Tab-separated table of C-alpha atoms in Angstrom:
chain	number	residue	atom	x	y	z
L	1	UNK	CA	0.412	0.315	-0.609
L	2	UNK	CA	0.745	3.019	-1.132
L	3	UNK	CA	1.847	5.831	2.416
L	4	UNK	CA	2.028	9.010	-0.665
L	5	UNK	CA	2.022	8.582	-4.251
L	6	UNK	CA	2.547	11.362	-6.139
L	7	UNK	CA	2.190	10.958	-10.338
L	8	UNK	CA	3.410	10.658	-13.092
L	9	UNK	CA	6.960	9.862	-11.364
L	10	UNK	CA	8.737	11.826	-14.760
L	11	UNK	CA	7.248	14.728	-16.801
L	12	UNK	CA	9.744	16.613	-19.851
L	13	UNK	CA	8.234	19.222	-20.728
L	14	UNK	CA	8.374	22.528	-23.102
L	15	UNK	CA	9.171	26.196	-21.899
L	16	UNK	CA	6.096	28.560	-21.585
L	17	UNK	CA	3.760	24.946	-21.097
L	18	UNK	CA	1.014	24.026	-18.052
L	19	UNK	CA	1.770	21.328	-16.428
L	20	UNK	CA	-0.239	19.382	-12.928
L	21	UNK	CA	1.488	17.148	-10.424
L	22	UNK	CA	-0.854	15.062	-8.870
L	23	UNK	CA	-0.957	14.335	-5.068
L	24	UNK	CA	-2.764	11.410	-2.633
L	25	UNK	CA	-1.810	10.320	0.411
L	26	UNK	CA	-4.107	7.692	2.434
L	27	UNK	CA	-2.231	7.522	6.166
L	28	UNK	CA	-5.318	9.675	7.340
L	29	UNK	CA	-3.616	13.262	7.916
L	30	UNK	CA	-4.187	16.373	7.742
L	31	UNK	CA	-1.337	18.377	6.370
L	32	UNK	CA	0.584	17.728	3.433
L	33	UNK	CA	3.064	19.906	1.663
L	34	UNK	CA	4.974	19.921	-1.819
L	35	UNK	CA	8.767	20.687	-1.598
L	36	UNK	CA	11.825	21.510	-4.282
L	37	UNK	CA	14.860	19.577	-4.627
L	38	UNK	CA	16.543	21.277	-7.007
L	39	UNK	CA	20.536	20.808	-9.030
L	40	UNK	CA	22.220	21.660	-5.988
L	41	UNK	CA	20.109	18.889	-4.135
L	42	UNK	CA	18.839	21.170	-1.589
L	43	UNK	CA	15.426	20.444	-0.629
L	44	UNK	CA	13.488	23.306	0.721
L	45	UNK	CA	9.832	24.006	1.189
L	46	UNK	CA	6.638	25.786	-1.304
L	47	UNK	CA	3.594	24.996	0.338
L	48	UNK	CA	1.870	23.277	3.133
L	49	UNK	CA	-2.139	22.991	3.348
L	50	UNK	CA	-3.367	21.649	6.694
L	51	UNK	CA	-6.895	20.927	5.887
L	52	UNK	CA	-7.190	22.637	2.506
L	53	UNK	CA	-6.300	25.466	4.398
L	54	UNK	CA	-2.951	27.087	3.056
L	55	UNK	CA	-0.703	27.270	5.358
L	56	UNK	CA	2.928	27.670	4.511
L	57	UNK	CA	3.484	29.607	1.348
L	58	UNK	CA	7.184	30.209	1.582
L	59	UNK	CA	8.460	32.513	-1.374
L	60	UNK	CA	7.427	31.025	-4.713
L	61	UNK	CA	6.593	32.774	-8.117
L	62	UNK	CA	2.836	32.647	-7.896
L	63	UNK	CA	2.792	31.160	-11.644
L	64	UNK	CA	3.130	27.924	-8.979
L	65	UNK	CA	-0.786	27.176	-7.194
L	66	UNK	CA	-1.533	23.974	-4.999
L	67	UNK	CA	-4.942	23.194	-4.814
L	68	UNK	CA	-6.236	21.409	-2.155
L	69	UNK	CA	-9.666	19.183	-3.297
L	70	UNK	CA	-10.019	17.386	-0.237
L	71	UNK	CA	-6.552	17.185	2.646
L	72	UNK	CA	-6.098	13.897	0.988
L	73	UNK	CA	-4.952	15.405	-2.302
L	74	UNK	CA	-2.391	18.877	-2.763
L	75	UNK	CA	-1.611	18.443	-5.910
L	76	UNK	CA	0.834	21.490	-8.101
L	77	UNK	CA	-0.415	23.824	-10.814
L	78	UNK	CA	3.043	25.699	-12.294
L	79	UNK	CA	1.928	28.392	-14.916
L	80	UNK	CA	4.124	29.082	-18.156
L	81	UNK	CA	6.775	26.394	-17.494
L	82	UNK	CA	11.318	27.901	-17.399
L	83	UNK	CA	13.823	26.069	-17.592
L	84	UNK	CA	14.621	27.245	-13.093
L	85	UNK	CA	11.631	25.293	-13.138
L	86	UNK	CA	12.845	21.860	-14.031
L	87	UNK	CA	13.610	19.957	-10.727
L	88	UNK	CA	12.503	17.178	-8.383
L	89	UNK	CA	9.549	17.542	-6.426
L	90	UNK	CA	8.657	15.794	-3.997
L	91	UNK	CA	4.757	15.870	-2.058
L	92	UNK	CA	4.707	14.873	1.795
L	93	UNK	CA	2.346	14.758	4.395
L	94	UNK	CA	2.163	14.632	8.777
L	95	UNK	CA	-0.332	14.820	11.284
L	96	UNK	CA	-0.594	19.209	12.852
L	97	UNK	CA	-0.356	17.762	16.687
L	98	UNK	CA	2.547	15.729	16.751
L	99	UNK	CA	5.240	18.360	18.078
L	100	UNK	CA	7.833	16.260	16.291
L	101	UNK	CA	6.556	17.111	12.663
L	102	UNK	CA	7.861	14.085	11.004
L	103	UNK	CA	6.762	13.354	7.517
L	104	UNK	CA	5.930	11.360	4.930
L	105	UNK	CA	7.000	11.712	1.537
L	106	UNK	CA	5.918	10.267	-2.852
L	107	UNK	CA	8.880	9.389	-4.540
L	108	UNK	CA	8.867	12.657	-6.339
L	109	UNK	CA	8.207	13.322	-10.013
L	110	UNK	CA	11.049	14.958	-11.787
L	111	UNK	CA	10.282	17.857	-14.189
L	112	UNK	CA	12.117	18.842	-16.981
L	113	UNK	CA	11.915	21.788	-18.882
L	114	UNK	CA	13.245	21.553	-21.976
E	1	UNK	CA	20.702	31.814	4.647
E	2	UNK	CA	20.995	28.375	5.515
E	3	UNK	CA	19.776	27.659	9.051
E	4	UNK	CA	20.411	23.289	8.695
E	5	UNK	CA	24.272	22.818	7.252
E	6	UNK	CA	25.556	19.227	6.297
E	7	UNK	CA	29.341	20.481	5.598
E	8	UNK	CA	29.994	16.989	4.526
E	9	UNK	CA	29.176	16.047	1.595
E	10	UNK	CA	29.757	12.541	1.086
E	11	UNK	CA	31.577	10.160	3.418
E	12	UNK	CA	33.103	6.416	2.828
E	13	UNK	CA	32.972	4.115	5.878
E	14	UNK	CA	33.680	0.376	5.444
E	15	UNK	CA	31.432	-2.238	6.460
E	16	UNK	CA	30.489	-2.929	10.168
E	17	UNK	CA	32.315	0.127	11.468
E	18	UNK	CA	31.551	3.325	12.701
E	19	UNK	CA	29.322	5.760	10.573
E	20	UNK	CA	29.048	9.291	12.062
E	21	UNK	CA	27.067	11.903	10.121
E	22	UNK	CA	27.105	15.857	11.574
E	23	UNK	CA	24.008	18.607	11.165
E	24	UNK	CA	24.574	21.765	12.260
E	25	UNK	CA	21.883	24.390	12.562
E	26	UNK	CA	21.880	28.167	13.155
E	27	UNK	CA	18.421	28.512	14.404
E	28	UNK	CA	18.005	28.660	17.926
E	29	UNK	CA	13.773	28.161	18.206
E	30	UNK	CA	14.047	24.692	16.267
E	31	UNK	CA	13.425	22.289	18.941
E	32	UNK	CA	13.173	19.172	17.094
E	33	UNK	CA	14.977	17.525	14.937
E	34	UNK	CA	14.673	14.457	12.295
E	35	UNK	CA	16.650	12.115	9.615
E	36	UNK	CA	15.842	10.746	6.405
E	37	UNK	CA	17.024	8.826	4.395
E	38	UNK	CA	16.685	8.465	0.432
E	39	UNK	CA	17.481	5.856	-1.796
E	40	UNK	CA	18.244	7.907	-5.346
E	41	UNK	CA	15.195	7.673	-7.529
E	42	UNK	CA	12.645	7.505	-4.092
E	43	UNK	CA	11.390	10.205	-2.161
E	44	UNK	CA	13.156	10.535	1.523
E	45	UNK	CA	12.724	8.112	4.368
E	46	UNK	CA	12.068	9.042	8.216
E	47	UNK	CA	15.073	7.137	10.631
E	48	UNK	CA	15.054	9.128	14.028
E	49	UNK	CA	14.314	12.792	15.666
E	50	UNK	CA	15.392	13.649	19.034
E	51	UNK	CA	13.251	16.341	20.879
E	52	UNK	CA	15.838	19.134	22.896
E	53	UNK	CA	14.753	18.643	26.037
E	54	UNK	CA	16.763	15.363	25.259
E	55	UNK	CA	20.835	14.790	24.378
E	56	UNK	CA	20.035	11.671	23.112
E	57	UNK	CA	17.797	8.924	21.269
E	58	UNK	CA	18.677	5.166	19.641
E	59	UNK	CA	16.556	3.795	18.299
E	60	UNK	CA	18.507	-0.371	16.799
E	61	UNK	CA	21.461	0.619	15.264
E	62	UNK	CA	20.979	4.167	14.791
E	63	UNK	CA	21.816	7.007	17.681
E	64	UNK	CA	20.866	11.009	17.379
E	65	UNK	CA	22.802	13.033	19.357
E	66	UNK	CA	22.002	16.771	20.282
E	67	UNK	CA	24.311	19.264	21.857
E	68	UNK	CA	21.634	22.362	22.376
E	69	UNK	CA	24.900	24.709	23.037
E	70	UNK	CA	27.080	24.165	20.741
E	71	UNK	CA	23.627	23.612	18.041
E	72	UNK	CA	25.301	20.753	16.780
E	73	UNK	CA	24.181	17.554	16.346
E	74	UNK	CA	25.275	13.741	14.696
E	75	UNK	CA	23.773	10.619	13.784
E	76	UNK	CA	25.772	7.346	14.702
E	77	UNK	CA	24.741	4.067	13.196
E	78	UNK	CA	27.107	0.784	14.591
E	79	UNK	CA	27.927	-0.779	13.466
E	80	UNK	CA	27.502	-0.058	9.288
E	81	UNK	CA	26.105	-2.054	6.638
E	82	UNK	CA	26.368	-1.618	2.964
E	83	UNK	CA	21.998	-1.267	3.041
E	84	UNK	CA	23.113	1.771	4.564
E	85	UNK	CA	24.071	3.338	1.517
E	86	UNK	CA	21.573	6.104	1.103
E	87	UNK	CA	21.977	10.196	0.995
E	88	UNK	CA	21.143	11.351	4.718
E	89	UNK	CA	19.592	14.699	5.628
E	90	UNK	CA	19.269	16.983	8.461
E	91	UNK	CA	16.005	18.592	9.095
E	92	UNK	CA	15.092	20.701	11.847
E	93	UNK	CA	11.183	21.974	13.232
E	94	UNK	CA	10.266	24.992	15.541
E	95	UNK	CA	7.018	24.703	17.272
E	96	UNK	CA	4.772	27.201	16.618
E	97	UNK	CA	2.441	29.117	19.046
E	98	UNK	CA	-0.497	26.287	18.808
E	99	UNK	CA	1.609	24.031	20.066
E	100	UNK	CA	2.028	22.137	16.072
E	101	UNK	CA	5.720	22.128	14.627
E	102	UNK	CA	6.389	24.309	11.767
E	103	UNK	CA	7.468	23.181	9.054
E	104	UNK	CA	11.119	21.026	8.143
E	105	UNK	CA	14.414	22.766	7.365
E	106	UNK	CA	16.418	20.314	5.382
E	107	UNK	CA	19.641	20.305	5.107
E	108	UNK	CA	21.784	19.427	1.875
E	109	UNK	CA	22.701	16.905	2.384
E	110	UNK	CA	25.303	13.503	3.468
E	111	UNK	CA	25.593	10.758	0.772
E	112	UNK	CA	26.823	7.970	2.613
E	113	UNK	CA	28.495	5.359	1.520
E	114	UNK	CA	29.751	1.347	2.958
E	115	UNK	CA	32.399	0.298	0.921
E	116	UNK	CA	32.749	-4.176	1.826
């Protein structure tokens, strides 16, 4: 049973296109996240949703728009893709009431913008 | 400004010996620290964590030590096994006003290679 799943696993697209990455978790968690791992392997938070409400929004271009239809799903839509958007995007989830903030990660989506 | 730093990008250790991975942080508000392990083409998986009220937490072959005054933590793996070869990320979080944790801030990772 996959706890946190992402689709697609690989995404190759042209500059200027719009694309979406989907994430689903079956852990019953109430908080979900999107992280970006760039070419330097630095894993950085982009967004976090708690019960479908945006709670963390780091300095991310507004071409990136997360959408949470329910607390088990957090999708990431990217408009007007740029070369610099090429990275691995990880979805994660956690239960907000725990102090430890242990987060469970999906397998990642490798986005390549040509 | 990197608040969590892992200054060793790579480490090579012989099977059976001890692996020590280090992590430094600058934000004194961090009160929970986690180690994640990552294999290629997979997401990070949680390994072990420690609260700032403790200085040591042990789970099988894995032990995390926290030195709050030095703002330093380390992960010890004893004995190291070839399957431990992966990238290890240190992460930290701070408890918010509501009593729940905030975002995780990650270090850049250390690639551990356990050789036969």
